[in-house]
Protein backbone atom coordinates (compact mmCIF):
# COMPACT_ATOMS: atom_id res chain seq x y z
CA MET A 1 119.34 92.48 94.20
CA TYR A 2 116.01 91.12 93.10
CA VAL A 3 114.32 87.90 94.26
CA LEU A 4 116.21 85.67 91.82
CA GLY A 5 119.56 87.00 93.02
CA HIS A 6 118.62 86.67 96.69
CA VAL A 7 117.45 83.08 96.15
CA GLY A 8 120.75 82.33 94.40
CA ILE A 9 122.74 83.71 97.33
CA SER A 10 120.67 81.60 99.73
CA LEU A 11 121.31 78.49 97.63
CA LEU A 12 125.03 79.28 97.63
CA LEU A 13 125.01 79.62 101.42
CA PHE A 14 122.87 76.50 101.78
CA ALA A 15 125.15 74.26 99.69
CA PRO A 16 127.77 73.62 102.42
CA LEU A 17 125.03 73.08 105.02
CA ALA A 18 123.39 70.59 102.67
CA GLY A 19 126.74 68.84 102.33
CA VAL A 20 127.07 68.44 106.08
CA LEU A 21 123.49 67.25 106.49
CA LEU A 22 123.70 64.82 103.56
CA SER A 23 127.03 63.45 104.80
CA THR A 24 125.45 62.69 108.18
CA GLY A 25 122.44 60.93 106.66
CA GLN A 26 119.88 63.72 107.08
CA PRO A 27 118.39 64.22 103.59
CA LEU A 28 114.93 65.19 104.88
CA VAL A 29 116.35 67.84 107.21
CA ALA A 30 118.51 69.11 104.34
CA ALA A 31 115.53 69.35 102.00
CA LEU A 32 113.36 71.14 104.57
CA MET A 33 116.18 73.53 105.42
CA GLY A 34 116.67 74.31 101.73
CA VAL A 35 112.97 75.12 101.35
CA VAL A 36 113.06 77.39 104.42
CA MET A 37 116.16 79.23 103.20
CA VAL A 38 114.72 79.79 99.72
CA ALA A 39 111.39 80.91 101.18
CA LEU A 40 113.07 83.38 103.54
CA ALA A 41 115.52 84.78 100.96
CA PRO A 42 113.29 87.69 99.85
CA LEU A 43 111.75 88.32 103.31
CA PRO A 44 113.64 91.56 104.11
CA ASP A 45 112.13 93.11 100.98
CA LEU A 46 108.68 92.95 102.55
CA ASP A 47 109.32 96.62 103.28
CA THR A 48 108.62 97.35 99.60
CA TYR A 49 105.05 96.09 99.99
CA THR A 50 104.04 98.46 102.75
CA GLY A 51 104.05 102.20 103.04
CA ARG A 52 104.95 101.98 106.72
CA LEU A 53 108.56 100.82 106.37
CA ASP A 54 111.43 102.54 104.63
CA HIS A 55 113.09 100.40 101.96
CA ARG A 56 116.31 98.94 103.29
CA GLY A 57 115.41 100.17 106.72
CA SER A 58 114.65 97.99 109.74
CA THR A 59 114.16 94.79 107.73
CA HIS A 60 117.66 95.17 106.27
CA THR A 61 119.56 94.99 109.54
CA ILE A 62 121.52 92.31 111.28
CA TRP A 63 118.97 92.54 114.11
CA PHE A 64 116.14 91.57 111.78
CA ALA A 65 118.18 88.60 110.49
CA LEU A 66 118.89 87.47 114.06
CA GLY A 67 115.24 87.93 115.05
CA VAL A 68 113.99 85.87 112.11
CA GLY A 69 116.53 83.14 112.96
CA LEU A 70 115.40 83.11 116.59
CA LEU A 71 111.73 82.91 115.62
CA VAL A 72 112.32 80.11 113.12
CA GLY A 73 114.41 78.19 115.68
CA LEU A 74 111.67 78.55 118.30
CA PHE A 75 108.97 77.59 115.80
CA VAL A 76 110.87 74.47 114.72
CA GLY A 77 111.62 73.58 118.35
CA LEU A 78 107.97 73.89 119.34
CA GLY A 79 106.91 71.93 116.27
CA ILE A 80 109.25 69.09 117.17
CA PHE A 81 108.13 69.20 120.80
CA PHE A 82 104.42 68.99 119.97
CA TRP A 83 105.01 66.38 117.28
CA LYS A 84 106.84 64.22 119.81
CA LEU A 85 103.98 64.68 122.27
CA TYR A 86 101.54 63.64 119.55
CA ILE A 87 103.39 60.40 118.83
CA SER A 88 103.79 59.77 122.58
CA SER A 89 107.55 59.63 122.41
CA HIS A 90 109.36 60.22 125.68
CA ARG A 91 112.74 60.87 124.10
CA LEU A 92 114.43 64.22 124.73
CA LEU A 93 113.91 67.00 122.23
CA SER A 94 116.66 67.04 119.62
CA VAL A 95 118.15 70.46 120.33
CA TRP A 96 120.35 70.65 117.27
CA ILE A 97 117.52 70.72 114.70
CA PRO A 98 116.00 74.04 115.89
CA VAL A 99 119.51 75.47 116.26
CA TRP A 100 120.39 74.47 112.69
CA PHE A 101 117.15 75.91 111.30
CA GLY A 102 117.52 79.12 113.32
CA GLY A 103 121.13 79.49 112.24
CA ALA A 104 120.30 78.80 108.60
CA SER A 105 117.49 81.36 108.74
CA THR A 106 119.84 83.97 110.19
CA LEU A 107 122.38 83.09 107.50
CA THR A 108 119.70 83.65 104.86
CA GLY A 109 119.02 87.12 106.26
CA VAL A 110 122.73 87.95 106.30
CA GLY A 111 122.97 86.66 102.72
CA HIS A 112 120.18 89.03 101.74
CA LEU A 113 122.14 91.87 103.28
CA ALA A 114 125.25 90.78 101.35
CA GLY A 115 123.23 90.81 98.12
CA ASP A 116 122.11 94.37 98.76
CA LEU A 117 125.58 95.43 99.89
CA VAL A 118 126.91 95.06 96.33
CA THR A 119 124.39 97.60 94.98
CA PRO A 120 124.93 101.37 94.83
CA MET A 121 122.13 101.98 97.35
CA GLY A 122 123.86 99.78 99.92
CA LEU A 123 122.43 99.52 103.41
CA TRP A 124 122.70 100.43 107.08
CA PRO A 125 122.95 96.97 108.68
CA PHE A 126 123.54 98.06 112.27
CA ARG A 127 120.83 100.66 112.73
CA PRO A 128 119.85 101.98 115.26
CA VAL A 129 123.19 101.24 116.96
CA SER A 130 125.20 102.74 114.10
CA ASP A 131 124.17 104.95 111.18
CA ARG A 132 127.19 103.92 109.12
CA HIS A 133 126.28 103.22 105.50
CA TYR A 134 127.87 100.30 103.65
CA THR A 135 128.08 99.67 99.93
CA VAL A 136 130.49 97.89 97.60
CA ASP A 137 128.73 99.44 94.56
CA LEU A 138 129.42 96.60 92.11
CA THR A 139 126.12 96.31 90.28
CA PRO A 140 122.64 97.81 90.23
CA SER A 141 120.06 95.69 92.02
CA LYS A 142 117.98 95.46 88.84
CA SER A 143 120.83 94.01 86.77
CA PRO A 144 119.49 90.86 85.08
CA LEU A 145 123.05 89.58 84.60
CA ALA A 146 124.00 89.96 88.27
CA ASN A 147 120.77 88.35 89.46
CA ARG A 148 121.11 85.45 87.01
CA LEU A 149 124.77 84.92 87.91
CA CYS A 150 123.93 84.74 91.62
CA PHE A 151 121.16 82.26 90.91
CA ALA A 152 123.38 80.18 88.62
CA ALA A 153 126.22 80.11 91.17
CA GLY A 154 123.88 78.99 93.96
CA SER A 155 122.17 76.40 91.79
CA LEU A 156 125.46 74.94 90.54
CA ALA A 157 126.91 74.81 94.05
CA LEU A 158 123.88 72.92 95.33
CA VAL A 159 123.79 70.55 92.37
CA ALA A 160 127.49 69.81 92.92
CA VAL A 161 126.96 69.03 96.60
CA VAL A 162 123.98 66.80 95.91
CA ALA A 163 125.89 65.01 93.13
CA VAL A 164 128.83 64.31 95.44
CA PHE A 165 126.63 62.71 98.08
CA GLN A 166 124.51 60.74 95.62
CA LEU A 167 127.55 58.81 94.34
């Protein structure tokens, strides 16, 4: 999958989360989470920009997705903590916001893996624990149709969710 397809998959995964957040009156959190998920969608492909990492190697594992989620959750938690210190609030840190952002970031990484799973090259998502290769071999990663369909599906799902909660 290319960037457009990975972004589409992230939007598709984000749509139900957006629905929950919008239904509980959290539009700002929903918007920020959407931006984070879209920004992180192509992150595992950073291996293509360096000669030091094999493509679909360590950045295309479940461990990388979990690590990114943990780092984002910690970053958001620290940001909230220092922001609350700055405004001199003595309320307890809202634990659920970093957990949601960390979980959504992990979900984005897993979505990236799912996007690459449907290509002939596939991936090895559990390395170094297991060298088992996985592929569904549905479409080449460079397929403009597949990438556009993923993006359209994610965009339509998100528009539908937003439309439901704007009524």
